[in-house]
Amino acid sequence: MFLVRWISGWPLRLLHAVGGGLGWLVWLLSPTYRRRLRTNADLAGVPASARRRSIAESGRMVAETPWLWLRATNDDLVRKVTWRNPEALEAAIAERRPLVILTPHMGSFEVAARAYTARFGHLQPVTVLYRPARQRALREFQEQARRRPTMPTAPASLAGVRQMLRALKKRESVGLLPDQVPPDGQGVWAPFFGQPAYTMTLAARLTQQTGAHCTVLRCERLPRGAGYVIHSSELVRPLPAGTDAASQLEAATIINETMEQVILSDPGQYLWGYNRYKPPRAADIPETRAEGNE
């Protein structure tokens, strides 16, 4: 923890420089990571230049985390973050509509939540879904570092889902990673870059049960520690109103199509090494799966 706190005081430009090297070191040392990154990027038709860039960007994401958790203030985030096309988001908040905010494993997705809090938290707090670390000490540190007065955290569990439902019913916002693999029974197999991927149904269920508006935020990391740009956008088409199996599959497909469009807008910042196609335990696995996605 001493080392993490010391690193958190480094300038963002230095953190990103060191993080870029860290990303390449992990790539060199892990054959499994190299294979998964290559397979996932090939499925999406991503050029080699963007794939190489994503290796360094993943390291920068790790390196900036101590700064974000321990040092960054709301004033820092207001100063370092520029917003693009926030009009629909601003209108929804002005109308006090509950919001489901989707952010893929792309760029500085944790910065997106903090930047939302810095700009809109006093108007409409956001509850963020997260997966707790297994180690107790790390889990406690993670919870303490992420917690903010207008950004409570909810664990990826039934209790966390109930917490998010309560927030939406109070006309607040919730944030989650729609490309995170859910536990068995909490998702459906939907296409993601042409490959079956177990996709959460939680985002659609939250909007259906509360009438929330669903929006997308992508946080772009600028070069050499210059800051961040948050791009706000909408789903490619509205989610269905039904709750039957066919509607859940349609909703998951719409969300995946939206994520594909967002990711391909800047593929060099997506975490292609993330095990997106991992099947949950005890799940029935579709026969059509690319080699390398075990």
PDB file of C-alpha atoms in Angstrom:
ATOM      1  CA  MET A   1       0.000   0.000   0.000  1.00  0.00           C
ATOM      2  CA  PHE A   2       2.927   2.334   0.664  1.00  0.00           C
ATOM      3  CA  LEU A   3       4.156   1.788  -2.881  1.00  0.00           C
ATOM      4  CA  VAL A   4       0.692   2.401  -4.346  1.00  0.00           C
ATOM      5  CA  ARG A   5       0.315   5.633  -2.374  1.00  0.00           C
ATOM      6  CA  TRP A   6       3.765   6.794  -3.482  1.00  0.00           C
ATOM      7  CA  ILE A   7       3.003   6.085  -7.146  1.00  0.00           C
ATOM      8  CA  SER A   8      -0.321   7.931  -6.859  1.00  0.00           C
ATOM      9  CA  GLY A   9       1.606  11.191  -6.460  1.00  0.00           C
ATOM     10  CA  TRP A  10       3.442  10.866  -9.790  1.00  0.00           C
ATOM     11  CA  PRO A  11       2.459  13.193 -12.642  1.00  0.00           C
ATOM     12  CA  LEU A  12      -0.086  11.656 -14.990  1.00  0.00           C
ATOM     13  CA  ARG A  13       2.317  11.953 -17.917  1.00  0.00           C
ATOM     14  CA  LEU A  14       4.918   9.852 -16.072  1.00  0.00           C
ATOM     15  CA  LEU A  15       2.319   7.300 -15.012  1.00  0.00           C
ATOM     16  CA  HIS A  16       1.213   6.850 -18.612  1.00  0.00           C
ATOM     17  CA  ALA A  17       4.797   6.523 -19.839  1.00  0.00           C
ATOM     18  CA  VAL A  18       5.589   3.840 -17.271  1.00  0.00           C
ATOM     19  CA  GLY A  19       2.231   2.177 -17.857  1.00  0.00           C
ATOM     20  CA  GLY A  20       2.873   1.844 -21.581  1.00  0.00           C
ATOM     21  CA  GLY A  21       6.017  -0.140 -20.831  1.00  0.00           C
ATOM     22  CA  LEU A  22       4.166  -2.209 -18.255  1.00  0.00           C
ATOM     23  CA  GLY A  23       1.572  -3.174 -20.844  1.00  0.00           C
ATOM     24  CA  TRP A  24       4.245  -4.461 -23.205  1.00  0.00           C
ATOM     25  CA  LEU A  25       5.981  -6.338 -20.380  1.00  0.00           C
ATOM     26  CA  VAL A  26       2.782  -8.232 -19.563  1.00  0.00           C
ATOM     27  CA  TRP A  27       2.303  -9.017 -23.252  1.00  0.00           C
ATOM     28  CA  LEU A  28       5.846 -10.395 -23.506  1.00  0.00           C
ATOM     29  CA  LEU A  29       5.557 -12.550 -20.378  1.00  0.00           C
ATOM     30  CA  SER A  30       2.108 -14.075 -20.965  1.00  0.00           C
ATOM     31  CA  PRO A  31       1.508 -16.378 -23.968  1.00  0.00           C
ATOM     32  CA  THR A  32      -2.150 -16.776 -22.937  1.00  0.00           C
ATOM     33  CA  TYR A  33      -2.658 -13.006 -22.945  1.00  0.00           C
ATOM     34  CA  ARG A  34      -0.955 -12.674 -26.343  1.00  0.00           C
ATOM     35  CA  ARG A  35      -3.116 -15.405 -27.863  1.00  0.00           C
ATOM     36  CA  ARG A  36      -6.362 -14.017 -26.447  1.00  0.00           C
ATOM     37  CA  LEU A  37      -5.580 -10.460 -27.508  1.00  0.00           C
ATOM     38  CA  ARG A  38      -4.739 -11.558 -31.038  1.00  0.00           C
ATOM     39  CA  THR A  39      -7.823 -13.785 -31.350  1.00  0.00           C
ATOM     40  CA  ASN A  40     -10.258 -11.158 -30.060  1.00  0.00           C
ATOM     41  CA  ALA A  41      -8.790  -8.393 -32.212  1.00  0.00           C
ATOM     42  CA  ASP A  42      -8.851 -10.614 -35.300  1.00  0.00           C
ATOM     43  CA  LEU A  43     -12.544 -11.383 -34.748  1.00  0.00           C
ATOM     44  CA  ALA A  44     -13.257  -7.654 -34.864  1.00  0.00           C
ATOM     45  CA  GLY A  45     -11.027  -7.070 -37.898  1.00  0.00           C
ATOM     46  CA  VAL A  46      -8.789  -4.695 -35.956  1.00  0.00           C
ATOM     47  CA  PRO A  47      -5.554  -3.705 -37.747  1.00  0.00           C
ATOM     48  CA  ALA A  48      -2.185  -4.570 -36.231  1.00  0.00           C
ATOM     49  CA  SER A  49      -1.431  -0.914 -35.442  1.00  0.00           C
ATOM     50  CA  ALA A  50      -4.519  -0.590 -33.213  1.00  0.00           C
ATOM     51  CA  ARG A  51      -3.765  -3.937 -31.589  1.00  0.00           C
ATOM     52  CA  ARG A  52      -0.242  -2.783 -30.699  1.00  0.00           C
ATOM     53  CA  ARG A  53      -1.569   0.464 -29.315  1.00  0.00           C
ATOM     54  CA  SER A  54      -4.051  -1.387 -27.108  1.00  0.00           C
ATOM     55  CA  ILE A  55      -1.180  -3.262 -25.441  1.00  0.00           C
ATOM     56  CA  ALA A  56       0.319  -0.029 -24.165  1.00  0.00           C
ATOM     57  CA  GLU A  57      -3.077   1.492 -23.311  1.00  0.00           C
ATOM     58  CA  SER A  58      -3.955  -1.434 -21.052  1.00  0.00           C
ATOM     59  CA  GLY A  59      -0.784  -0.758 -19.044  1.00  0.00           C
ATOM     60  CA  ARG A  60      -1.608   2.938 -18.839  1.00  0.00           C
ATOM     61  CA  MET A  61      -5.012   2.067 -17.411  1.00  0.00           C
ATOM     62  CA  VAL A  62      -3.354   0.143 -14.575  1.00  0.00           C
ATOM     63  CA  ALA A  63      -0.728   2.824 -13.941  1.00  0.00           C
ATOM     64  CA  GLU A  64      -3.237   5.684 -13.665  1.00  0.00           C
ATOM     65  CA  THR A  65      -5.450   3.827 -11.168  1.00  0.00           C
ATOM     66  CA  PRO A  66      -3.501   4.851  -8.001  1.00  0.00           C
ATOM     67  CA  TRP A  67      -3.728   8.497  -9.073  1.00  0.00           C
ATOM     68  CA  LEU A  68      -7.446   8.172  -9.757  1.00  0.00           C
ATOM     69  CA  TRP A  69      -8.278   6.354  -6.523  1.00  0.00           C
ATOM     70  CA  LEU A  70      -6.045   8.251  -4.098  1.00  0.00           C
ATOM     71  CA  ARG A  71      -5.145  11.665  -5.529  1.00  0.00           C
ATOM     72  CA  ALA A  72      -7.591  12.896  -8.157  1.00  0.00           C
ATOM     73  CA  THR A  73     -10.071  15.445  -6.859  1.00  0.00           C
ATOM     74  CA  ASN A  74     -13.268  16.599  -8.526  1.00  0.00           C
ATOM     75  CA  ASP A  75     -11.460  19.790  -9.515  1.00  0.00           C
ATOM     76  CA  ASP A  76      -8.715  17.716 -11.167  1.00  0.00           C
ATOM     77  CA  LEU A  77     -11.289  15.790 -13.169  1.00  0.00           C
ATOM     78  CA  VAL A  78     -13.189  18.886 -14.225  1.00  0.00           C
ATOM     79  CA  ARG A  79      -9.923  20.397 -15.404  1.00  0.00           C
ATOM     80  CA  LYS A  80      -8.570  17.315 -17.190  1.00  0.00           C
ATOM     81  CA  VAL A  81     -11.800  16.020 -18.794  1.00  0.00           C
ATOM     82  CA  THR A  82     -13.517  17.362 -21.900  1.00  0.00           C
ATOM     83  CA  TRP A  83     -17.049  16.221 -22.758  1.00  0.00           C
ATOM     84  CA  ARG A  84     -18.289  15.503 -26.302  1.00  0.00           C
ATOM     85  CA  ASN A  85     -21.998  15.427 -27.219  1.00  0.00           C
ATOM     86  CA  PRO A  86     -23.360  15.436 -23.640  1.00  0.00           C
ATOM     87  CA  GLU A  87     -26.656  17.083 -24.637  1.00  0.00           C
ATOM     88  CA  ALA A  88     -28.862  13.960 -24.351  1.00  0.00           C
ATOM     89  CA  LEU A  89     -27.276  13.108 -21.005  1.00  0.00           C
ATOM     90  CA  GLU A  90     -27.763  16.650 -19.713  1.00  0.00           C
ATOM     91  CA  ALA A  91     -31.400  16.664 -20.860  1.00  0.00           C
ATOM     92  CA  ALA A  92     -32.150  13.395 -19.063  1.00  0.00           C
ATOM     93  CA  ILE A  93     -30.597  14.695 -15.843  1.00  0.00           C
ATOM     94  CA  ALA A  94     -32.483  17.984 -16.149  1.00  0.00           C
ATOM     95  CA  GLU A  95     -35.724  15.977 -16.418  1.00  0.00           C
ATOM     96  CA  ARG A  96     -34.688  13.848 -13.397  1.00  0.00           C
ATOM     97  CA  ARG A  97     -34.938  10.658 -15.450  1.00  0.00           C
ATOM     98  CA  PRO A  98     -33.223   7.614 -13.935  1.00  0.00           C
ATOM     99  CA  LEU A  99     -30.179   6.646 -15.997  1.00  0.00           C
ATOM    100  CA  VAL A 100     -28.474   3.361 -16.812  1.00  0.00           C
ATOM    101  CA  ILE A 101     -24.967   4.293 -17.989  1.00  0.00           C
ATOM    102  CA  LEU A 102     -23.019   1.712 -19.997  1.00  0.00           C
ATOM    103  CA  THR A 103     -19.239   1.910 -20.320  1.00  0.00           C
ATOM    104  CA  PRO A 104     -17.224  -0.831 -22.085  1.00  0.00           C
ATOM    105  CA  HIS A 105     -13.751  -2.061 -21.081  1.00  0.00           C
ATOM    106  CA  MET A 106     -12.260   0.759 -23.083  1.00  0.00           C
ATOM    107  CA  GLY A 107      -9.956   3.669 -22.387  1.00  0.00           C
ATOM    108  CA  SER A 108     -10.282   5.036 -18.852  1.00  0.00           C
ATOM    109  CA  PHE A 109     -13.648   3.581 -17.932  1.00  0.00           C
ATOM    110  CA  GLU A 110     -13.108   4.285 -14.217  1.00  0.00           C
ATOM    111  CA  VAL A 111     -12.346   7.913 -15.046  1.00  0.00           C
ATOM    112  CA  ALA A 112     -15.736   8.082 -16.781  1.00  0.00           C
ATOM    113  CA  ALA A 113     -17.556   7.320 -13.525  1.00  0.00           C
ATOM    114  CA  ARG A 114     -15.494   9.820 -11.526  1.00  0.00           C
ATOM    115  CA  ALA A 115     -15.887  12.496 -14.202  1.00  0.00           C
ATOM    116  CA  TYR A 116     -19.661  11.990 -14.204  1.00  0.00           C
ATOM    117  CA  THR A 117     -19.604  12.424 -10.423  1.00  0.00           C
ATOM    118  CA  ALA A 118     -17.522  15.591 -10.671  1.00  0.00           C
ATOM    119  CA  ARG A 119     -19.878  17.166 -13.203  1.00  0.00           C
ATOM    120  CA  PHE A 120     -23.322  15.737 -12.391  1.00  0.00           C
ATOM    121  CA  GLY A 121     -23.050  14.002  -9.016  1.00  0.00           C
ATOM    122  CA  HIS A 122     -24.539  16.905  -7.068  1.00  0.00           C
ATOM    123  CA  LEU A 123     -27.578  16.744  -9.357  1.00  0.00           C
ATOM    124  CA  GLN A 124     -27.949  12.983  -9.760  1.00  0.00           C
ATOM    125  CA  PRO A 125     -25.648  10.535  -7.919  1.00  0.00           C
ATOM    126  CA  VAL A 126     -24.459   7.375  -9.670  1.00  0.00           C
ATOM    127  CA  THR A 127     -24.205   3.889  -8.146  1.00  0.00           C
ATOM    128  CA  VAL A 128     -21.440   1.906  -9.822  1.00  0.00           C
ATOM    129  CA  LEU A 129     -21.449  -1.889 -10.135  1.00  0.00           C
ATOM    130  CA  TYR A 130     -18.093  -3.559  -9.499  1.00  0.00           C
ATOM    131  CA  ARG A 131     -16.657  -7.026  -8.922  1.00  0.00           C
ATOM    132  CA  PRO A 132     -14.920  -7.164  -5.514  1.00  0.00           C
ATOM    133  CA  ALA A 133     -11.366  -8.472  -5.329  1.00  0.00           C
ATOM    134  CA  ARG A 134     -10.944 -11.929  -3.793  1.00  0.00           C
ATOM    135  CA  GLN A 135      -8.212 -10.914  -1.331  1.00  0.00           C
ATOM    136  CA  ARG A 136      -9.729  -9.286   1.741  1.00  0.00           C
ATOM    137  CA  ALA A 137      -7.063  -6.572   2.149  1.00  0.00           C
ATOM    138  CA  LEU A 138      -7.259  -5.592  -1.524  1.00  0.00           C
ATOM    139  CA  ARG A 139     -11.058  -5.704  -1.449  1.00  0.00           C
ATOM    140  CA  GLU A 140     -11.227  -3.343   1.535  1.00  0.00           C
ATOM    141  CA  PHE A 141      -8.716  -0.973  -0.047  1.00  0.00           C
ATOM    142  CA  GLN A 142     -10.637  -1.075  -3.333  1.00  0.00           C
ATOM    143  CA  GLU A 143     -13.940  -0.269  -1.644  1.00  0.00           C
ATOM    144  CA  GLN A 144     -12.453   2.583   0.389  1.00  0.00           C
ATOM    145  CA  ALA A 145     -10.601   4.092  -2.576  1.00  0.00           C
ATOM    146  CA  ARG A 146     -13.592   3.997  -4.928  1.00  0.00           C
ATOM    147  CA  ARG A 147     -16.241   5.246  -2.536  1.00  0.00           C
ATOM    148  CA  ARG A 148     -17.364   8.849  -3.003  1.00  0.00           C
ATOM    149  CA  PRO A 149     -20.286  10.786  -1.433  1.00  0.00           C
ATOM    150  CA  THR A 150     -22.187  10.874  -4.738  1.00  0.00           C
ATOM    151  CA  MET A 151     -20.780   7.617  -6.163  1.00  0.00           C
ATOM    152  CA  PRO A 152     -21.703   4.645  -3.965  1.00  0.00           C
ATOM    153  CA  THR A 153     -20.504   1.235  -5.155  1.00  0.00           C
ATOM    154  CA  ALA A 154     -22.595  -1.922  -5.524  1.00  0.00           C
ATOM    155  CA  PRO A 155     -21.054  -5.421  -5.558  1.00  0.00           C
ATOM    156  CA  ALA A 156     -21.856  -7.747  -8.473  1.00  0.00           C
ATOM    157  CA  SER A 157     -24.331  -9.771  -6.427  1.00  0.00           C
ATOM    158  CA  LEU A 158     -28.055  -9.940  -5.728  1.00  0.00           C
ATOM    159  CA  ALA A 159     -27.609  -7.345  -2.992  1.00  0.00           C
ATOM    160  CA  GLY A 160     -25.855  -5.069  -5.470  1.00  0.00           C
ATOM    161  CA  VAL A 161     -28.693  -5.429  -7.991  1.00  0.00           C
ATOM    162  CA  ARG A 162     -31.211  -4.472  -5.325  1.00  0.00           C
ATOM    163  CA  GLN A 163     -29.079  -1.467  -4.432  1.00  0.00           C
ATOM    164  CA  MET A 164     -29.106  -0.307  -8.057  1.00  0.00           C
ATOM    165  CA  LEU A 165     -32.848  -0.789  -8.344  1.00  0.00           C
ATOM    166  CA  ARG A 166     -33.346   1.388  -5.267  1.00  0.00           C
ATOM    167  CA  ALA A 167     -31.119   4.071  -6.780  1.00  0.00           C
ATOM    168  CA  LEU A 168     -33.065   4.091 -10.051  1.00  0.00           C
ATOM    169  CA  LYS A 169     -36.372   4.271  -8.223  1.00  0.00           C
ATOM    170  CA  LYS A 170     -35.017   7.387  -6.478  1.00  0.00           C
ATOM    171  CA  ARG A 171     -34.375   8.818  -9.984  1.00  0.00           C
ATOM    172  CA  GLU A 172     -30.618   8.444  -9.699  1.00  0.00           C
ATOM    173  CA  SER A 173     -28.095   6.867 -12.086  1.00  0.00           C
ATOM    174  CA  VAL A 174     -26.308   3.511 -12.171  1.00  0.00           C
ATOM    175  CA  GLY A 175     -23.194   2.544 -14.113  1.00  0.00           C
ATOM    176  CA  LEU A 176     -22.012  -0.848 -15.291  1.00  0.00           C
ATOM    177  CA  LEU A 177     -19.706  -2.571 -17.781  1.00  0.00           C
ATOM    178  CA  PRO A 178     -22.015  -4.255 -20.316  1.00  0.00           C
ATOM    179  CA  ASP A 179     -19.189  -6.367 -21.794  1.00  0.00           C
ATOM    180  CA  GLN A 180     -18.360  -7.964 -18.438  1.00  0.00           C
ATOM    181  CA  VAL A 181     -19.084 -11.708 -18.352  1.00  0.00           C
ATOM    182  CA  PRO A 182     -21.977 -12.296 -15.887  1.00  0.00           C
ATOM    183  CA  PRO A 183     -22.486 -15.362 -13.674  1.00  0.00           C
ATOM    184  CA  ASP A 184     -24.364 -18.341 -15.084  1.00  0.00           C
ATOM    185  CA  GLY A 185     -28.104 -17.687 -15.286  1.00  0.00           C
ATOM    186  CA  GLN A 186     -27.712 -13.906 -15.494  1.00  0.00           C
ATOM    187  CA  GLY A 187     -27.019 -13.622 -19.197  1.00  0.00           C
ATOM    188  CA  VAL A 188     -27.735 -14.920 -22.681  1.00  0.00           C
ATOM    189  CA  TRP A 189     -25.500 -15.937 -25.575  1.00  0.00           C
ATOM    190  CA  ALA A 190     -25.539 -13.042 -28.023  1.00  0.00           C
ATOM    191  CA  PRO A 191     -23.225 -12.235 -30.956  1.00  0.00           C
ATOM    192  CA  PHE A 192     -20.267  -9.963 -30.273  1.00  0.00           C
ATOM    193  CA  PHE A 193     -18.109  -9.346 -33.333  1.00  0.00           C
ATOM    194  CA  GLY A 194     -19.659 -12.462 -34.876  1.00  0.00           C
ATOM    195  CA  GLN A 195     -18.783 -14.731 -31.950  1.00  0.00           C
ATOM    196  CA  PRO A 196     -21.256 -15.978 -29.286  1.00  0.00           C
ATOM    197  CA  ALA A 197     -20.517 -14.129 -26.048  1.00  0.00           C
ATOM    198  CA  TYR A 198     -22.299 -14.618 -22.740  1.00  0.00           C
ATOM    199  CA  THR A 199     -23.898 -11.199 -22.278  1.00  0.00           C
ATOM    200  CA  MET A 200     -25.546  -9.755 -19.183  1.00  0.00           C
ATOM    201  CA  THR A 201     -29.266  -9.125 -19.168  1.00  0.00           C
ATOM    202  CA  LEU A 202     -29.011  -6.829 -16.148  1.00  0.00           C
ATOM    203  CA  ALA A 203     -28.821  -3.561 -18.097  1.00  0.00           C
ATOM    204  CA  ALA A 204     -32.022  -4.318 -20.003  1.00  0.00           C
ATOM    205  CA  ARG A 205     -33.829  -5.568 -16.895  1.00  0.00           C
ATOM    206  CA  LEU A 206     -32.952  -2.399 -14.999  1.00  0.00           C
ATOM    207  CA  THR A 207     -34.369  -0.186 -17.754  1.00  0.00           C
ATOM    208  CA  GLN A 208     -37.488  -2.325 -18.125  1.00  0.00           C
ATOM    209  CA  GLN A 209     -38.280  -2.394 -14.404  1.00  0.00           C
ATOM    210  CA  THR A 210     -37.707   1.307 -13.758  1.00  0.00           C
ATOM    211  CA  GLY A 211     -38.286   3.086 -17.079  1.00  0.00           C
ATOM    212  CA  ALA A 212     -34.710   4.384 -16.964  1.00  0.00           C
ATOM    213  CA  HIS A 213     -32.992   5.945 -19.943  1.00  0.00           C
ATOM    214  CA  CYS A 214     -30.000   3.954 -21.219  1.00  0.00           C
ATOM    215  CA  THR A 215     -26.933   5.856 -22.429  1.00  0.00           C
ATOM    216  CA  VAL A 216     -23.286   5.110 -23.245  1.00  0.00           C
ATOM    217  CA  LEU A 217     -20.089   6.837 -22.083  1.00  0.00           C
ATOM    218  CA  ARG A 218     -16.643   6.211 -23.570  1.00  0.00           C
ATOM    219  CA  CYS A 219     -13.605   7.810 -21.931  1.00  0.00           C
ATOM    220  CA  GLU A 220     -10.713   8.395 -24.332  1.00  0.00           C
ATOM    221  CA  ARG A 221      -7.237   8.692 -22.821  1.00  0.00           C
ATOM    222  CA  LEU A 222      -5.239  11.494 -24.486  1.00  0.00           C
ATOM    223  CA  PRO A 223      -1.514  11.066 -25.233  1.00  0.00           C
ATOM    224  CA  ARG A 224       1.276  12.073 -22.828  1.00  0.00           C
ATOM    225  CA  GLY A 225      -0.977  12.673 -19.820  1.00  0.00           C
ATOM    226  CA  ALA A 226      -2.867  15.504 -21.515  1.00  0.00           C
ATOM    227  CA  GLY A 227      -6.186  14.414 -20.010  1.00  0.00           C
ATOM    228  CA  TYR A 228      -9.325  12.673 -21.179  1.00  0.00           C
ATOM    229  CA  VAL A 229     -12.293  13.103 -23.516  1.00  0.00           C
ATOM    230  CA  ILE A 230     -15.650  11.568 -22.610  1.00  0.00           C
ATOM    231  CA  HIS A 231     -17.856  10.745 -25.583  1.00  0.00           C
ATOM    232  CA  SER A 232     -21.568  10.423 -24.821  1.00  0.00           C
ATOM    233  CA  SER A 233     -23.788   8.456 -27.202  1.00  0.00           C
ATOM    234  CA  GLU A 234     -27.016   6.454 -27.365  1.00  0.00           C
ATOM    235  CA  LEU A 235     -27.925   2.840 -28.161  1.00  0.00           C
ATOM    236  CA  VAL A 236     -28.101   1.915 -31.846  1.00  0.00           C
ATOM    237  CA  ARG A 237     -31.857   1.378 -31.350  1.00  0.00           C
ATOM    238  CA  PRO A 238     -34.275   1.271 -28.390  1.00  0.00           C
ATOM    239  CA  LEU A 239     -34.416  -1.784 -26.157  1.00  0.00           C
ATOM    240  CA  PRO A 240     -37.539  -3.978 -26.380  1.00  0.00           C
ATOM    241  CA  ALA A 241     -40.145  -3.672 -23.662  1.00  0.00           C
ATOM    242  CA  GLY A 242     -40.762  -7.407 -23.234  1.00  0.00           C
ATOM    243  CA  THR A 243     -39.193  -9.604 -20.568  1.00  0.00           C
ATOM    244  CA  ASP A 244     -39.499 -12.984 -22.306  1.00  0.00           C
ATOM    245  CA  ALA A 245     -36.448 -14.931 -23.519  1.00  0.00           C
ATOM    246  CA  ALA A 246     -36.672 -13.582 -27.072  1.00  0.00           C
ATOM    247  CA  SER A 247     -36.784  -9.978 -25.836  1.00  0.00           C
ATOM    248  CA  GLN A 248     -33.823 -10.564 -23.526  1.00  0.00           C
ATOM    249  CA  LEU A 249     -31.799 -11.918 -26.446  1.00  0.00           C
ATOM    250  CA  GLU A 250     -32.821  -8.972 -28.622  1.00  0.00           C
ATOM    251  CA  ALA A 251     -31.831  -6.504 -25.889  1.00  0.00           C
ATOM    252  CA  ALA A 252     -28.440  -8.166 -25.386  1.00  0.00           C
ATOM    253  CA  THR A 253     -27.865  -8.099 -29.141  1.00  0.00           C
ATOM    254  CA  ILE A 254     -28.676  -4.378 -29.299  1.00  0.00           C
ATOM    255  CA  ILE A 255     -26.286  -3.633 -26.457  1.00  0.00           C
ATOM    256  CA  ASN A 256     -23.516  -5.711 -28.068  1.00  0.00           C
ATOM    257  CA  GLU A 257     -24.037  -3.975 -31.417  1.00  0.00           C
ATOM    258  CA  THR A 258     -23.777  -0.628 -29.631  1.00  0.00           C
ATOM    259  CA  MET A 259     -20.562  -1.710 -27.911  1.00  0.00           C
ATOM    260  CA  GLU A 260     -19.113  -2.859 -31.249  1.00  0.00           C
ATOM    261  CA  GLN A 261     -19.810   0.546 -32.775  1.00  0.00           C
ATOM    262  CA  VAL A 262     -18.285   2.368 -29.793  1.00  0.00           C
ATOM    263  CA  ILE A 263     -15.212   0.108 -29.693  1.00  0.00           C
ATOM    264  CA  LEU A 264     -14.490   0.416 -33.409  1.00  0.00           C
ATOM    265  CA  SER A 265     -14.576   4.212 -33.117  1.00  0.00           C
ATOM    266  CA  ASP A 266     -11.191   3.883 -31.370  1.00  0.00           C
ATOM    267  CA  PRO A 267     -10.092   0.214 -31.271  1.00  0.00           C
ATOM    268  CA  GLY A 268      -6.619   1.058 -29.966  1.00  0.00           C
ATOM    269  CA  GLN A 269      -8.123   1.825 -26.550  1.00  0.00           C
ATOM    270  CA  TYR A 270     -10.159  -1.345 -26.090  1.00  0.00           C
ATOM    271  CA  LEU A 271      -8.865  -4.079 -23.782  1.00  0.00           C
ATOM    272  CA  TRP A 272      -8.623  -6.822 -26.402  1.00  0.00           C
ATOM    273  CA  GLY A 273      -6.874  -9.039 -23.880  1.00  0.00           C
ATOM    274  CA  TYR A 274      -9.992  -9.117 -21.690  1.00  0.00           C
ATOM    275  CA  ASN A 275     -11.502 -12.614 -21.678  1.00  0.00           C
ATOM    276  CA  ARG A 276     -14.812 -11.458 -23.160  1.00  0.00           C
ATOM    277  CA  TYR A 277     -15.786 -14.880 -24.496  1.00  0.00           C
ATOM    278  CA  LYS A 278     -15.176 -16.773 -21.256  1.00  0.00           C
ATOM    279  CA  PRO A 279     -18.133 -19.053 -20.462  1.00  0.00           C
ATOM    280  CA  PRO A 280     -19.410 -18.935 -16.884  1.00  0.00           C
ATOM    281  CA  ARG A 281     -19.274 -22.110 -14.850  1.00  0.00           C
ATOM    282  CA  ALA A 282     -21.925 -24.709 -15.659  1.00  0.00           C
ATOM    283  CA  ALA A 283     -23.139 -22.749 -18.698  1.00  0.00           C
ATOM    284  CA  ASP A 284     -24.010 -24.545 -21.918  1.00  0.00           C
ATOM    285  CA  ILE A 285     -21.375 -23.453 -24.442  1.00  0.00           C
ATOM    286  CA  PRO A 286     -22.395 -22.820 -28.070  1.00  0.00           C
ATOM    287  CA  GLU A 287     -20.601 -24.974 -30.595  1.00  0.00           C
ATOM    288  CA  THR A 288     -19.533 -21.989 -32.721  1.00  0.00           C
ATOM    289  CA  ARG A 289     -16.520 -20.569 -30.930  1.00  0.00           C
ATOM    290  CA  ALA A 290     -13.203 -19.276 -32.257  1.00  0.00           C
ATOM    291  CA  GLU A 291     -10.020 -21.125 -31.394  1.00  0.00           C
ATOM    292  CA  GLY A 292      -8.133 -19.343 -28.609  1.00  0.00           C
ATOM    293  CA  ASN A 293     -11.236 -18.351 -26.621  1.00  0.00           C
ATOM    294  CA  GLU A 294     -11.138 -20.968 -23.913  1.00  0.00           C
TER     295      GLU A 294
END
